[in-house]
Amino acid sequence: MKAAVTVSIIFITGLCYYAMSSNNPDWSGNGNRCVGDCYESWLAENGSVVQQEKIKQIAAASSSPAELGETYYAQCIGCHGAQGGGGIGPALTGDITSKLEAYRAGETRGKQSMLMWSVAKPMTDSDINNLAAYVKTF
C-alpha cells in the first residue's frame, strides 16, 4: 500500500514539474487577440456577429428541410454510418420522425435507447422533421 502511494506521489510530482516547465512565460493568456485595427478590419470583412447571424437565418430560410437536416446528421454518423446503414447503432429505416419523437419522450425502443434520449431531447419538431427528410435522401 505504501509503495503504491509513494509511486503515485512521485508520478504526480513529476507530472506537475513537467507541466510547469513546459509553460511559455511570454504567453499573455490569449494568442488570438484581435483588438483595435485588427478588429475593425475583421468587422469590415465579416460584419458584426448580429449581421452574421441574420445571414445564417436567411440562408436557413431558403434551404430545404433535407439541407437543414444534413447539419444535424453530423452527430449521427459515428453510430449510424455516413449513409445511415448502421454500425454501432442500427440502420436508419422506417419512420425516423416517430422514432425520434419517441426517444425525445424518453421511450425505450431497443437496447441503446439511453444513448438516443440525450440526442433527441433537445431537438425541436422542425429539427426532427429536417433530419428525417435528410435521412430519406439516402
mmCIF file of C-alpha atoms in Angstrom:
data_model
loop_
_atom_site.group_PDB
_atom_site.id
_atom_site.type_symbol
_atom_site.label_atom_id
_atom_site.label_comp_id
_atom_site.label_asym_id
_atom_site.label_seq_id
_atom_site.Cartn_x
_atom_site.Cartn_y
_atom_site.Cartn_z
ATOM 1 C CA MET A 1 0.000 0.000 0.000
ATOM 2 C CA LYS A 2 2.806 2.403 0.954
ATOM 3 C CA ALA A 3 4.614 1.600 -2.279
ATOM 4 C CA ALA A 4 1.534 2.469 -4.349
ATOM 5 C CA VAL A 5 1.107 5.776 -2.511
ATOM 6 C CA THR A 6 4.799 6.600 -2.938
ATOM 7 C CA VAL A 7 4.727 5.796 -6.647
ATOM 8 C CA SER A 8 1.573 7.890 -7.063
ATOM 9 C CA ILE A 9 3.129 10.884 -5.289
ATOM 10 C CA ILE A 10 6.298 10.636 -7.377
ATOM 11 C CA PHE A 11 4.256 10.382 -10.580
ATOM 12 C CA ILE A 12 2.052 13.369 -9.709
ATOM 13 C CA THR A 13 5.092 15.433 -8.701
ATOM 14 C CA GLY A 14 6.809 14.587 -11.983
ATOM 15 C CA LEU A 15 3.689 15.435 -13.943
ATOM 16 C CA CYS A 16 3.393 18.806 -12.182
ATOM 17 C CA TYR A 17 7.079 19.538 -12.800
ATOM 18 C CA TYR A 18 6.716 18.693 -16.489
ATOM 19 C CA ALA A 19 3.603 20.842 -16.872
ATOM 20 C CA MET A 20 5.216 23.823 -15.155
ATOM 21 C CA SER A 21 8.495 23.533 -17.048
ATOM 22 C CA SER A 22 6.615 23.428 -20.364
ATOM 23 C CA ASN A 23 4.895 26.767 -19.791
ATOM 24 C CA ASN A 24 5.720 29.627 -22.123
ATOM 25 C CA PRO A 25 6.477 32.679 -19.935
ATOM 26 C CA ASP A 26 5.652 35.024 -22.824
ATOM 27 C CA TRP A 27 2.088 33.746 -23.183
ATOM 28 C CA SER A 28 -0.325 36.528 -22.306
ATOM 29 C CA GLY A 29 -3.458 34.432 -21.955
ATOM 30 C CA ASN A 30 -4.923 34.849 -25.422
ATOM 31 C CA GLY A 31 -2.865 34.146 -28.506
ATOM 32 C CA ASN A 32 -5.740 35.034 -30.830
ATOM 33 C CA ARG A 33 -6.408 38.522 -29.547
ATOM 34 C CA CYS A 34 -7.856 40.872 -32.158
ATOM 35 C CA VAL A 35 -8.305 44.461 -30.966
ATOM 36 C CA GLY A 36 -8.126 47.932 -32.458
ATOM 37 C CA ASP A 37 -7.267 47.959 -36.162
ATOM 38 C CA CYS A 38 -7.363 44.168 -36.284
ATOM 39 C CA TYR A 39 -10.949 44.133 -35.012
ATOM 40 C CA GLU A 40 -12.036 46.936 -37.360
ATOM 41 C CA SER A 41 -10.544 45.024 -40.287
ATOM 42 C CA TRP A 42 -12.325 41.843 -39.189
ATOM 43 C CA LEU A 43 -15.644 43.708 -38.884
ATOM 44 C CA ALA A 44 -15.260 45.217 -42.359
ATOM 45 C CA GLU A 45 -14.592 41.778 -43.825
ATOM 46 C CA ASN A 46 -17.093 39.681 -41.848
ATOM 47 C CA GLY A 47 -19.717 42.045 -40.459
ATOM 48 C CA SER A 48 -20.878 42.104 -36.865
ATOM 49 C CA VAL A 49 -21.984 38.976 -35.058
ATOM 50 C CA VAL A 50 -25.601 40.148 -35.410
ATOM 51 C CA GLN A 51 -25.172 40.612 -39.172
ATOM 52 C CA GLN A 52 -23.577 37.166 -39.471
ATOM 53 C CA GLU A 53 -26.492 35.615 -37.591
ATOM 54 C CA LYS A 54 -29.020 37.334 -39.871
ATOM 55 C CA ILE A 55 -27.181 35.961 -42.915
ATOM 56 C CA LYS A 56 -27.324 32.453 -41.406
ATOM 57 C CA GLN A 57 -31.068 32.823 -40.765
ATOM 58 C CA ILE A 58 -31.715 33.986 -44.331
ATOM 59 C CA ALA A 59 -29.697 31.060 -45.682
ATOM 60 C CA ALA A 60 -31.577 28.638 -43.425
ATOM 61 C CA ALA A 61 -34.946 30.020 -44.539
ATOM 62 C CA SER A 62 -34.072 29.374 -48.168
ATOM 63 C CA SER A 63 -32.761 25.847 -47.504
ATOM 64 C CA SER A 64 -34.778 22.686 -47.989
ATOM 65 C CA PRO A 65 -35.610 20.535 -44.950
ATOM 66 C CA ALA A 66 -33.126 17.912 -46.170
ATOM 67 C CA GLU A 67 -30.355 20.520 -46.386
ATOM 68 C CA LEU A 68 -31.127 21.683 -42.864
ATOM 69 C CA GLY A 69 -31.230 18.084 -41.635
ATOM 70 C CA GLU A 70 -27.769 17.421 -43.025
ATOM 71 C CA THR A 71 -26.355 19.678 -40.310
ATOM 72 C CA TYR A 72 -27.878 17.513 -37.586
ATOM 73 C CA TYR A 73 -26.783 14.284 -39.225
ATOM 74 C CA ALA A 74 -23.142 15.062 -38.451
ATOM 75 C CA GLN A 75 -23.698 13.813 -34.899
ATOM 76 C CA CYS A 76 -25.371 10.619 -36.170
ATOM 77 C CA ILE A 77 -22.560 9.417 -38.442
ATOM 78 C CA GLY A 78 -20.459 7.925 -35.648
ATOM 79 C CA CYS A 79 -23.093 5.337 -34.733
ATOM 80 C CA HIS A 80 -25.321 5.049 -37.806
ATOM 81 C CA GLY A 81 -22.749 5.443 -40.596
ATOM 82 C CA ALA A 82 -22.388 8.027 -43.345
ATOM 83 C CA GLN A 83 -25.407 6.729 -45.264
ATOM 84 C CA GLY A 84 -27.479 5.513 -42.311
ATOM 85 C CA GLY A 85 -26.624 1.874 -42.945
ATOM 86 C CA GLY A 86 -25.773 1.155 -39.340
ATOM 87 C CA GLY A 87 -22.639 0.412 -37.390
ATOM 88 C CA ILE A 88 -22.614 0.718 -33.627
ATOM 89 C CA GLY A 89 -26.239 1.821 -33.908
ATOM 90 C CA PRO A 90 -28.892 0.248 -36.122
ATOM 91 C CA ALA A 91 -29.586 1.133 -39.739
ATOM 92 C CA LEU A 92 -31.894 4.123 -40.095
ATOM 93 C CA THR A 93 -35.035 2.677 -41.626
ATOM 94 C CA GLY A 94 -38.748 3.210 -41.242
ATOM 95 C CA ASP A 95 -40.399 6.301 -39.804
ATOM 96 C CA ILE A 96 -37.452 8.265 -38.409
ATOM 97 C CA THR A 97 -39.735 11.087 -37.245
ATOM 98 C CA SER A 98 -41.809 8.885 -34.928
ATOM 99 C CA LYS A 99 -38.696 7.133 -33.635
ATOM 100 C CA LEU A 100 -37.001 10.423 -32.737
ATOM 101 C CA GLU A 101 -40.191 11.725 -31.135
ATOM 102 C CA ALA A 102 -40.368 8.557 -29.032
ATOM 103 C CA TYR A 103 -36.749 8.932 -27.944
ATOM 104 C CA ARG A 104 -37.376 12.591 -27.115
ATOM 105 C CA ALA A 105 -40.276 11.473 -24.888
ATOM 106 C CA GLY A 106 -37.943 9.015 -23.119
ATOM 107 C CA GLU A 107 -39.485 5.850 -24.559
ATOM 108 C CA THR A 108 -37.435 2.669 -24.843
ATOM 109 C CA ARG A 109 -37.170 1.349 -28.396
ATOM 110 C CA GLY A 110 -34.243 -1.035 -28.080
ATOM 111 C CA LYS A 111 -31.061 -1.793 -26.154
ATOM 112 C CA GLN A 112 -29.394 1.511 -26.984
ATOM 113 C CA SER A 113 -32.332 3.809 -26.212
ATOM 114 C CA MET A 114 -30.449 5.621 -23.451
ATOM 115 C CA LEU A 115 -27.906 6.864 -25.988
ATOM 116 C CA MET A 116 -30.650 8.358 -28.136
ATOM 117 C CA TRP A 117 -32.567 10.059 -25.326
ATOM 118 C CA SER A 118 -29.879 12.695 -24.835
ATOM 119 C CA VAL A 119 -29.592 13.233 -28.594
ATOM 120 C CA ALA A 120 -33.325 13.625 -29.251
ATOM 121 C CA LYS A 121 -34.288 15.526 -26.083
ATOM 122 C CA PRO A 122 -33.088 18.998 -27.212
ATOM 123 C CA MET A 123 -34.430 18.610 -30.765
ATOM 124 C CA THR A 124 -37.444 20.659 -31.841
ATOM 125 C CA ASP A 125 -40.192 19.275 -34.068
ATOM 126 C CA SER A 126 -38.665 21.059 -37.059
ATOM 127 C CA ASP A 127 -35.211 19.650 -36.221
ATOM 128 C CA ILE A 128 -36.675 16.139 -36.187
ATOM 129 C CA ASN A 129 -38.575 16.674 -39.439
ATOM 130 C CA ASN A 130 -35.485 18.137 -41.141
ATOM 131 C CA LEU A 131 -33.294 15.259 -40.005
ATOM 132 C CA ALA A 132 -35.872 12.723 -41.178
ATOM 133 C CA ALA A 133 -36.044 14.494 -44.557
ATOM 134 C CA TYR A 134 -32.264 14.243 -44.875
ATOM 135 C CA VAL A 135 -32.224 10.543 -43.943
ATOM 136 C CA LYS A 136 -34.821 9.887 -46.676
ATOM 137 C CA THR A 137 -32.274 11.116 -49.250
ATOM 138 C CA PHE A 138 -30.080 8.027 -48.672
#
